[in-house]
Amino acid sequence: MTEYKTAIIDIGSNTVRLVIYHYDQHTGLKEIENVKAVARLRSFIGETGILAEEGIERLEGILHAFAEILEDYNVEHARAIATASIRQARNGADILMRMKEAVGVNIELLSEQQEAFYGYFAVVYTTSTPSGVTIDMGGGSTELTYFDEKELMQSISLPFGSVSLKQQFVSGEVLTANERQAVYDFAHAQFSTIPWLKNLNLPVIGIGGSARNMATFDQHRNNYPLSGVHQYRITRKDFLEIAETLTSMPLEQLQKLDGLSSDRADIIGPVIEVFHALMDVVGAQKFQFSRKGLREGLVIQRILKQNPHAFDRYDVFSTTAKFLCAEFGKNEGQIKHHEYLAEMMYKQLNDIGAIHFERQNLRLLANAAKVYFLGEYIDKDAASQHTFYILSNRAIDGLNHKERVRLALIASYKNKDNFKRYAAPFVEWFSEEELKVLLELGSILKFTYALDATKRNVVRKVRLFDKGEVVEVHIYTNSNSLAEQYRSKRQTKHLERLIKKTIELHFIEEEG
């Protein structure tokens, strides 16, 4: 099948969640519904290890509701999985059988190794981070993985989570100073027994709701100009400031805090101390967030079994760009031709000394060419504005937030004034030299886009000749190029600002 709906029911220790996805081989994977129910199943497991009837009934009611939603959405394939709470319950097997009989849901019990693996799998297929340590902290267990150059090196599941730590260490509604230290010491001791974690000096990547809440809170406190938390990063210094703020607040204040989910307010303290301890053991200077985790890992693996080339973990953005262009009606052949022309122009500009060749800048140019002016799909007259908004505010797998803005500034380039307006909220993110380079790359794309005005690939090659005060641009075509001549002459001013010389265009039609 080239297009279908699929769903994951994720039965965790803290929440039970239903996520419905739509997959299309041309436009990729999209989340179309996400329903969460707070169950706190881990809190219903007593000293005997039995999950109490109240917890089982709560789960059954949630699954009945989810079954109705799946039917209404006409989902072709749904997979229900359970993790730590059911694994740790002595009556776990009985619960799975009861859910099958009462609700008709066949629940798959994931092992600790599977739970850790699928979290890693989602991270490497949706981020550009080559190496790191992932942590997915649920209510009753914590999964860690270490990956290097996108390859899984180690993984482990530890039998504690946010809900179990709250039960074990927190006497009131939130952590006291002594309890905070006790949680940190406990987690640090646990992590220190794992030899492969020590002093890796890699980023720690948080997966799951509590990590997501930390990222959202940091964005709110800083009036962050972008939306979304996937691939958002904070420094160690900022992490410690957030930790100090959140762990010192009373519960009532936490529940009203913008960016923090009220149902996680009472467990955020223990979670932060675990993250803190892990960063110290790993030697991490950055904490990164992934909105994609266990559920996405399961779905991506299923898609790859049917189509092994659907995603590329080693070049995540190229896959995402292909999906974006298909969604916004851009022709793949035209995209490749624009990329070809832009790269040719960049190298020619270097040859005449107008710019200094940088491989990373050439890659930036090529990436931006893939999605240049995709906002035309919405409105041709406002293509620049729509392009910038889409690329800067949409989660783009394979790009962190700064990379996303960088791409948006180049791919939306229309003129210098627009560029400055778009860049204004992000001036602290880039140096003057970086902005100058981005503007230059945008100018190149603007001009080369005009060389394919009729989308017929009529321009075969471009050659630049420095004649002193004038630079001659020889443009070789394979057919009539009237539209390309008109459009490109209007755009020469962008290149003239870059070269600081007058440009003369010479269109040369070749036979064959």
Coordinates of C-alpha atoms in Angstrom, one line a residue:
M1 CA 0.0 0.0 0.0
T2 CA 1.3 3.5 -0.9
E3 CA -1.1 5.3 1.5
Y4 CA -2.8 4.2 4.7
K5 CA -3.7 5.1 8.3
T6 CA -2.0 3.4 11.2
A7 CA -2.3 3.8 15.0
I8 CA -0.4 3.1 18.2
I9 CA -2.0 2.6 21.5
D10 CA 0.7 3.2 24.1
I11 CA -0.1 1.9 27.6
G12 CA 2.5 3.5 29.8
S13 CA 2.9 3.7 33.6
N14 CA 1.7 7.3 33.7
T15 CA -0.4 7.9 30.6
V16 CA -2.3 5.8 28.0
R17 CA -2.1 7.4 24.6
L18 CA -3.7 6.8 21.2
V19 CA -1.9 8.3 18.2
I20 CA -3.2 8.0 14.7
Y21 CA -0.8 8.5 11.7
H22 CA -1.3 8.9 8.0
Y23 CA 1.4 7.7 5.8
D24 CA 1.8 8.5 2.1
Q25 CA 4.9 7.4 0.2
H26 CA 5.0 10.8 -1.5
T27 CA 4.3 13.2 1.4
G28 CA 5.6 11.0 4.3
L29 CA 4.3 10.3 7.8
K30 CA 2.0 12.7 9.6
E31 CA 0.3 12.6 13.0
I32 CA -3.4 13.3 12.5
E33 CA -4.8 12.6 16.0
N34 CA -3.3 12.4 19.5
V35 CA -5.4 11.5 22.5
K36 CA -4.0 11.2 26.0
A37 CA -5.6 9.8 29.1
V38 CA -3.8 10.1 32.5
A39 CA -4.0 6.6 34.1
R40 CA -1.1 6.5 36.6
L41 CA -1.2 2.7 36.4
R42 CA 2.0 2.5 38.3
S43 CA 0.4 4.0 41.4
F44 CA -2.1 1.1 41.5
I45 CA 0.6 -1.5 42.0
G46 CA 0.9 -2.2 45.7
E47 CA 3.6 -4.0 47.8
T48 CA 2.3 -7.4 46.6
G49 CA 3.1 -6.4 43.0
I50 CA -0.5 -6.8 41.9
L51 CA -2.1 -4.1 39.7
A52 CA -5.3 -3.2 41.7
E53 CA -8.8 -3.6 40.2
E54 CA -9.3 0.1 40.1
G55 CA -6.4 0.5 37.8
I56 CA -7.5 -2.3 35.6
E57 CA -11.0 -0.8 35.3
R58 CA -9.5 2.5 34.4
L59 CA -7.4 1.0 31.7
E60 CA -10.4 -0.9 30.3
G61 CA -12.5 2.3 30.1
I62 CA -9.8 4.1 28.3
L63 CA -9.4 1.3 25.7
H64 CA -13.1 1.2 25.1
A65 CA -13.0 4.9 24.3
F66 CA -10.0 4.5 22.0
A67 CA -11.7 1.6 20.1
E68 CA -14.5 4.0 19.2
I69 CA -12.1 6.6 18.0
L70 CA -10.3 4.1 15.8
E71 CA -13.6 3.0 14.3
D72 CA -14.6 6.6 13.5
Y73 CA -11.2 7.2 11.8
N74 CA -11.4 4.0 9.8
V75 CA -7.9 3.0 10.8
E76 CA -6.6 0.1 8.8
H77 CA -4.0 -1.1 11.2
A78 CA -3.6 -0.5 15.0
R79 CA -1.0 -1.8 17.3
A80 CA -1.4 -1.7 21.1
I81 CA 1.7 -2.0 23.2
A82 CA 2.3 -2.1 27.0
T83 CA 5.5 -1.2 28.8
A84 CA 6.7 -1.0 32.4
S85 CA 3.5 -0.9 34.4
I86 CA 2.2 -4.2 32.9
R87 CA 5.7 -5.7 32.8
Q88 CA 6.1 -5.1 36.5
A89 CA 2.6 -6.2 37.6
R90 CA 2.4 -9.8 38.8
N91 CA -1.0 -10.1 37.2
G92 CA 0.2 -8.6 33.9
A93 CA -0.6 -11.6 31.8
D94 CA -4.2 -11.8 33.2
I95 CA -4.7 -8.1 32.4
L96 CA -3.7 -8.5 28.8
M97 CA -6.1 -11.5 28.5
R98 CA -8.9 -9.5 30.1
M99 CA -8.4 -6.5 27.7
K100 CA -8.5 -8.9 24.7
E101 CA -11.8 -10.5 25.9
A102 CA -13.5 -7.3 27.2
V103 CA -12.4 -4.8 24.6
G104 CA -11.1 -6.8 21.7
V105 CA -7.7 -5.2 21.9
N106 CA -4.7 -7.5 21.5
I107 CA -1.9 -5.9 23.6
E108 CA 1.7 -6.6 22.9
L109 CA 4.0 -6.5 25.9
L110 CA 7.3 -4.9 24.9
S111 CA 10.5 -6.0 26.5
E112 CA 12.9 -3.5 28.1
Q113 CA 15.2 -3.9 25.2
Q114 CA 12.5 -3.3 22.6
E115 CA 11.3 -0.2 24.5
A116 CA 14.8 1.3 24.5
F117 CA 15.4 0.3 20.8
Y118 CA 12.3 1.9 19.4
G119 CA 13.0 5.2 21.1
Y120 CA 16.6 5.2 19.6
F121 CA 15.1 4.2 16.3
A122 CA 12.8 7.3 16.1
V123 CA 15.6 9.7 17.2
V124 CA 18.1 8.6 14.5
Y125 CA 15.5 8.7 11.7
T126 CA 14.1 12.1 12.7
T127 CA 17.1 14.2 13.8
S128 CA 20.5 15.1 12.4
T129 CA 22.3 14.3 15.7
P130 CA 25.0 11.7 14.8
S131 CA 25.8 10.5 18.3
G132 CA 24.2 10.9 21.7
V133 CA 22.5 9.3 24.7
T134 CA 18.7 9.0 24.8
I135 CA 16.6 8.9 27.9
D136 CA 12.9 8.0 27.8
M137 CA 11.6 8.2 31.4
G138 CA 8.1 6.8 31.9
G139 CA 6.2 6.4 35.0
G140 CA 7.7 3.0 36.0
S141 CA 10.9 2.6 34.0
T142 CA 13.7 4.6 32.4
E143 CA 15.2 3.5 29.0
L144 CA 18.7 4.6 28.0
T145 CA 20.6 4.2 24.7
Y146 CA 24.0 5.2 23.5
F147 CA 24.4 5.6 19.7
D148 CA 27.4 6.6 17.7
E149 CA 27.2 7.8 14.1
K150 CA 23.5 6.7 14.1
E151 CA 24.4 3.1 15.1
L152 CA 23.1 1.7 18.4
M153 CA 26.0 0.8 20.6
Q154 CA 24.4 0.1 24.0
S155 CA 21.0 0.1 25.7
I156 CA 19.5 -0.5 29.1
S157 CA 16.2 -0.3 30.9
L158 CA 16.2 0.7 34.6
P159 CA 13.2 -0.2 36.9
F160 CA 12.4 3.3 38.1
G161 CA 10.3 6.1 36.6
S162 CA 8.7 9.4 37.5
V163 CA 5.7 7.9 39.3
S164 CA 7.7 5.2 41.2
L165 CA 10.3 7.8 42.3
K166 CA 7.6 10.1 43.5
Q167 CA 6.2 7.2 45.6
Q168 CA 9.6 6.4 46.9
F169 CA 11.1 9.8 47.7
V170 CA 8.4 12.5 47.8
S171 CA 6.4 12.8 51.0
G172 CA 4.4 15.9 50.1
E173 CA 3.1 17.4 46.9
V174 CA 6.5 18.4 45.5
L175 CA 10.2 17.8 46.3
T176 CA 11.8 19.3 49.4
A177 CA 15.5 20.3 49.1
N178 CA 16.5 17.1 50.9
E179 CA 14.2 14.9 48.7
R180 CA 15.6 16.6 45.6
Q181 CA 19.2 15.7 46.6
A182 CA 18.0 12.1 47.5
V183 CA 16.5 11.6 44.0
Y184 CA 19.7 13.0 42.4
D185 CA 22.0 10.8 44.5
F186 CA 19.9 7.7 43.7
A187 CA 19.8 8.3 40.0
H188 CA 23.5 9.3 39.9
A189 CA 24.4 6.0 41.7
Q190 CA 22.3 4.0 39.3
F191 CA 23.9 5.6 36.2
S192 CA 27.4 5.4 37.6
T193 CA 27.1 1.6 37.6
I194 CA 26.8 1.6 33.8
P195 CA 30.4 1.8 32.4
W196 CA 29.5 2.8 28.8
L197 CA 27.7 6.0 30.0
K198 CA 30.6 7.6 31.8
N199 CA 32.3 10.7 30.3
L200 CA 30.9 10.3 26.7
N201 CA 30.7 14.1 26.4
L202 CA 27.7 13.8 24.1
P203 CA 24.3 15.5 24.2
V204 CA 21.6 13.9 26.2
I205 CA 18.4 13.6 24.2
G206 CA 15.2 13.5 26.3
I207 CA 12.2 11.6 24.9
G208 CA 8.6 11.7 26.2
G209 CA 6.2 14.1 28.0
S210 CA 8.3 15.3 30.9
A211 CA 11.3 16.2 28.6
R212 CA 8.8 17.9 26.2
N213 CA 7.4 19.9 29.1
M214 CA 10.9 21.2 30.1
A215 CA 11.5 22.4 26.5
T216 CA 8.1 24.1 26.3
F217 CA 8.6 25.8 29.7
D218 CA 12.0 27.1 28.5
Q219 CA 10.5 28.5 25.3
H220 CA 7.8 30.3 27.3
R221 CA 10.2 31.9 29.7
N222 CA 12.4 33.2 26.9
N223 CA 9.5 34.3 24.6
Y224 CA 10.9 31.9 22.0
P225 CA 10.1 33.0 18.5
L226 CA 9.5 29.5 17.0
S227 CA 6.9 26.8 17.6
G228 CA 7.6 23.1 18.4
V229 CA 10.1 21.3 20.6
H230 CA 11.4 18.6 18.3
Q231 CA 15.2 19.0 18.1
Y232 CA 15.1 22.0 20.5
R233 CA 18.3 22.3 22.5
I234 CA 19.3 24.0 25.7
T235 CA 22.7 24.5 27.3
R236 CA 23.8 22.9 30.5
K237 CA 23.6 26.4 32.2
D238 CA 20.0 26.9 31.1
F239 CA 19.1 23.4 32.1
L240 CA 20.3 24.1 35.7
E241 CA 18.4 27.4 35.8
I242 CA 15.2 25.6 34.7
A243 CA 15.8 22.8 37.3
E244 CA 16.3 25.4 40.1
T245 CA 13.1 27.2 39.1
L246 CA 10.8 24.2 38.7
T247 CA 11.9 22.2 41.7
S248 CA 11.4 25.2 44.0
M249 CA 7.8 26.0 43.1
P250 CA 4.8 24.9 45.0
L251 CA 2.4 22.5 43.2
E252 CA -0.4 25.0 42.8
Q253 CA 2.0 27.4 41.0
L254 CA 3.4 24.6 38.9
Q255 CA 0.0 23.6 37.7
K256 CA -0.7 27.1 36.4
L257 CA 2.7 27.5 34.7
D258 CA 2.6 28.1 31.0
G259 CA 4.4 25.4 29.1
L260 CA 4.0 22.8 31.8
S261 CA 1.3 20.1 31.6
S262 CA -0.8 20.3 34.8
D263 CA -1.0 16.5 35.0
R264 CA 2.8 16.3 35.2
A265 CA 3.3 19.1 37.7
D266 CA 3.7 16.7 40.7
I267 CA 6.3 14.5 38.9
I268 CA 8.4 17.0 37.1
G269 CA 10.8 17.4 40.1
P270 CA 12.0 13.8 40.2
V271 CA 12.3 13.7 36.4
I272 CA 14.5 16.8 36.3
E273 CA 16.8 15.4 39.0
V274 CA 17.2 12.2 37.0
F275 CA 18.0 14.2 33.8
H276 CA 20.5 16.3 35.8
A277 CA 22.2 13.2 37.2
L278 CA 22.5 11.6 33.7
M279 CA 24.0 14.8 32.3
D280 CA 26.6 14.8 35.0
V281 CA 27.6 11.1 34.4
V282 CA 27.7 11.5 30.7
G283 CA 29.5 14.8 30.8
A284 CA 26.8 16.4 28.6
Q285 CA 26.9 20.1 27.8
K286 CA 23.6 20.1 26.0
F287 CA 20.2 18.7 26.6
Q288 CA 18.2 18.1 23.4
F289 CA 14.5 17.2 23.0
S290 CA 12.9 14.7 20.7
R291 CA 9.2 14.8 20.2
K292 CA 9.5 11.5 18.3
G293 CA 10.0 8.4 20.4
L294 CA 8.7 4.9 21.0
R295 CA 5.5 5.2 19.0
E296 CA 7.2 6.8 16.0
G297 CA 9.9 4.2 16.1
L298 CA 7.3 1.4 15.8
V299 CA 5.6 3.1 12.9
I300 CA 8.8 3.9 11.0
Q301 CA 10.0 0.4 11.4
R302 CA 6.7 -1.0 9.9
I303 CA 7.0 1.4 7.0
L304 CA 10.6 0.4 6.3
K305 CA 9.7 -3.2 6.3
Q306 CA 7.4 -2.5 3.4
N307 CA 9.7 0.1 1.7
P308 CA 13.3 -0.1 2.8
H309 CA 14.0 3.3 1.1
A310 CA 11.2 5.3 2.6
F311 CA 13.5 7.0 5.1
D312 CA 17.2 7.7 5.3
R313 CA 18.7 8.0 8.8
Y314 CA 22.1 9.2 7.5
D315 CA 20.5 12.1 5.4
V316 CA 17.3 12.8 7.3
F317 CA 16.7 16.2 5.7
S318 CA 16.8 15.1 2.1
T319 CA 14.0 12.7 2.8
T320 CA 12.0 15.4 4.6
A321 CA 12.6 17.9 1.8
K322 CA 11.3 15.4 -0.7
F323 CA 8.1 14.9 1.3
L324 CA 7.7 18.7 1.8
C325 CA 8.0 19.4 -1.9
A326 CA 5.5 16.7 -2.8
E327 CA 3.1 18.1 -0.3
F328 CA 3.4 21.7 -1.7
G329 CA 3.2 20.6 -5.3
K330 CA 6.9 21.1 -6.4
N331 CA 8.1 18.9 -9.3
E332 CA 11.1 16.8 -8.5
G333 CA 12.7 17.4 -11.9
Q334 CA 12.4 21.1 -11.5
I335 CA 13.8 21.0 -8.0
K336 CA 16.9 19.0 -9.2
H337 CA 17.4 21.5 -12.1
H338 CA 17.3 24.5 -9.8
E339 CA 19.7 22.8 -7.4
Y340 CA 22.0 22.1 -10.4
L341 CA 21.9 25.7 -11.6
A342 CA 22.4 27.1 -8.1
E343 CA 25.5 24.9 -7.4
M344 CA 26.9 25.8 -10.8
M345 CA 26.5 29.5 -10.2
Y346 CA 28.1 29.2 -6.7
K347 CA 31.2 27.5 -8.1
Q348 CA 31.4 30.1 -10.9
L349 CA 31.2 32.9 -8.4
N350 CA 34.0 31.3 -6.5
D351 CA 36.1 31.0 -9.7
I352 CA 36.0 34.7 -10.3
G353 CA 36.7 35.5 -6.6
A354 CA 33.3 37.0 -5.8
I355 CA 32.7 34.6 -3.0
H356 CA 34.9 32.3 -0.9
F357 CA 34.1 28.6 -1.4
E358 CA 32.8 26.8 1.7
R359 CA 31.5 23.3 1.4
Q360 CA 29.0 23.8 4.2
N361 CA 27.6 26.9 2.4
L362 CA 27.3 24.9 -0.8
R363 CA 25.3 22.3 1.1
L364 CA 23.1 25.0 2.6
L365 CA 22.5 26.4 -0.9
A366 CA 21.6 22.9 -2.3
N367 CA 19.2 22.2 0.6
A368 CA 17.5 25.6 0.2
A369 CA 17.2 25.0 -3.5
K370 CA 15.2 21.9 -2.8
V371 CA 12.4 23.9 -1.0
Y372 CA 12.9 27.4 -2.6
F373 CA 9.6 29.3 -2.7
L374 CA 7.4 26.3 -1.9
G375 CA 5.0 28.9 -0.5
E376 CA 3.9 29.5 -4.1
Y377 CA 1.6 26.6 -3.6
I378 CA -0.5 28.8 -1.3
D379 CA -0.2 32.1 -3.1
K380 CA 2.3 33.2 -5.8
D381 CA 2.2 36.8 -4.8
A382 CA 3.0 36.1 -1.2
A383 CA 5.3 33.1 -1.9
S384 CA 8.2 34.5 0.1
Q385 CA 6.2 35.1 3.2
H386 CA 4.5 31.8 3.1
T387 CA 7.8 30.0 2.5
F388 CA 9.5 31.6 5.4
Y389 CA 6.6 30.9 7.8
I390 CA 6.2 27.3 6.7
L391 CA 9.9 26.5 7.0
S392 CA 10.6 28.4 10.2
N393 CA 7.5 27.2 12.2
R394 CA 7.1 23.7 11.0
A395 CA 9.1 20.8 12.6
I396 CA 11.5 19.6 9.9
D397 CA 13.1 16.3 10.6
G398 CA 16.8 16.5 10.2
L399 CA 17.1 20.2 11.2
N400 CA 17.5 21.7 14.6
H401 CA 15.8 25.1 15.2
K402 CA 18.7 27.3 14.2
E403 CA 19.2 25.2 11.0
R404 CA 15.5 25.6 10.3
V405 CA 15.6 29.4 10.4
R406 CA 18.8 29.4 8.3
L407 CA 17.1 27.3 5.7
A408 CA 13.9 29.5 5.8
L409 CA 15.9 32.7 5.3
I410 CA 17.6 31.4 2.2
A411 CA 14.7 29.6 0.6
S412 CA 12.3 32.5 1.1
Y413 CA 14.7 35.1 -0.3
K414 CA 12.9 37.8 -2.4
N415 CA 14.8 41.0 -1.6
K416 CA 17.1 42.5 1.0
D417 CA 14.3 44.3 2.9
N418 CA 12.2 41.1 3.3
F419 CA 15.3 39.2 4.4
K420 CA 16.0 41.8 7.2
R421 CA 12.4 41.7 8.3
Y422 CA 12.4 37.9 8.6
A423 CA 15.7 37.8 10.3
A424 CA 14.9 40.5 12.9
P425 CA 13.5 38.1 15.6
F426 CA 16.6 36.0 15.3
V427 CA 19.5 38.5 15.2
E428 CA 21.0 37.1 18.4
W429 CA 21.2 33.7 16.8
F430 CA 23.5 34.7 14.0
S431 CA 26.6 36.9 13.6
E432 CA 26.6 39.7 11.0
E433 CA 28.9 37.6 8.8
E434 CA 26.5 34.6 9.0
L435 CA 23.6 36.8 7.9
K436 CA 25.7 38.3 5.1
V437 CA 26.4 34.7 3.8
L438 CA 22.7 33.7 4.1
L439 CA 21.7 36.8 2.1
E440 CA 24.3 36.0 -0.6
L441 CA 23.0 32.5 -0.9
G442 CA 19.5 33.7 -1.1
S443 CA 20.5 36.1 -3.9
I444 CA 22.0 33.2 -5.9
L445 CA 18.8 31.2 -5.5
K446 CA 16.7 34.1 -6.6
F447 CA 18.7 34.6 -9.8
T448 CA 19.0 30.9 -10.7
Y449 CA 15.2 30.4 -10.0
A450 CA 14.6 33.0 -12.8
L451 CA 16.8 31.0 -15.1
D452 CA 14.1 28.3 -15.1
A453 CA 11.1 30.7 -15.4
T454 CA 9.1 28.4 -17.6
K455 CA 10.0 25.2 -15.7
R456 CA 11.3 23.6 -18.9
N457 CA 14.9 23.1 -17.9
V458 CA 16.0 25.2 -20.9
V459 CA 19.3 26.4 -19.3
R460 CA 22.1 23.9 -19.7
K461 CA 25.0 25.7 -18.1
V462 CA 26.2 29.1 -16.9
R463 CA 29.7 30.6 -17.2
L464 CA 31.0 33.8 -15.6
F465 CA 33.8 35.9 -17.1
D466 CA 35.3 38.8 -15.2
K467 CA 36.1 41.6 -17.6
G468 CA 37.2 44.2 -15.0
E469 CA 34.3 46.5 -14.3
V470 CA 31.8 44.1 -15.8
V471 CA 31.1 40.4 -15.3
E472 CA 29.7 38.7 -18.3
V473 CA 27.2 35.8 -17.6
H474 CA 27.0 33.4 -20.5
I475 CA 23.9 31.3 -20.3
Y476 CA 23.7 28.4 -22.6
T477 CA 20.2 27.1 -23.5
N478 CA 18.7 24.3 -25.6
S479 CA 15.6 26.1 -26.8
N480 CA 13.8 29.4 -26.8
S481 CA 14.5 31.2 -23.6
L482 CA 12.4 34.4 -23.9
A483 CA 10.8 34.1 -20.5
E484 CA 14.1 33.2 -18.8
Q485 CA 15.8 36.2 -20.4
Y486 CA 13.1 38.6 -19.2
R487 CA 12.9 37.2 -15.7
S488 CA 16.7 36.9 -15.1
K489 CA 17.4 40.5 -16.3
R490 CA 15.0 41.7 -13.6
Q491 CA 17.0 39.7 -11.0
T492 CA 20.6 40.8 -12.0
K493 CA 20.6 43.4 -9.2
H494 CA 20.8 40.7 -6.6
L495 CA 24.0 39.3 -8.1
E496 CA 25.4 42.8 -8.7
R497 CA 25.1 43.6 -5.0
L498 CA 27.0 40.3 -4.3
I499 CA 29.7 40.8 -7.0
K500 CA 29.8 44.6 -6.6
K501 CA 30.2 44.9 -10.4
T502 CA 27.8 45.4 -13.4
I503 CA 26.5 42.2 -14.9
E504 CA 25.8 41.6 -18.6
L505 CA 23.7 38.6 -19.5
H506 CA 24.4 36.8 -22.8
F507 CA 21.9 34.0 -23.7
I508 CA 23.4 31.5 -26.2
E509 CA 21.1 29.0 -27.8
E510 CA 22.9 25.8 -28.7
E511 CA 21.7 23.1 -31.1
G512 CA 21.1 19.5 -29.9

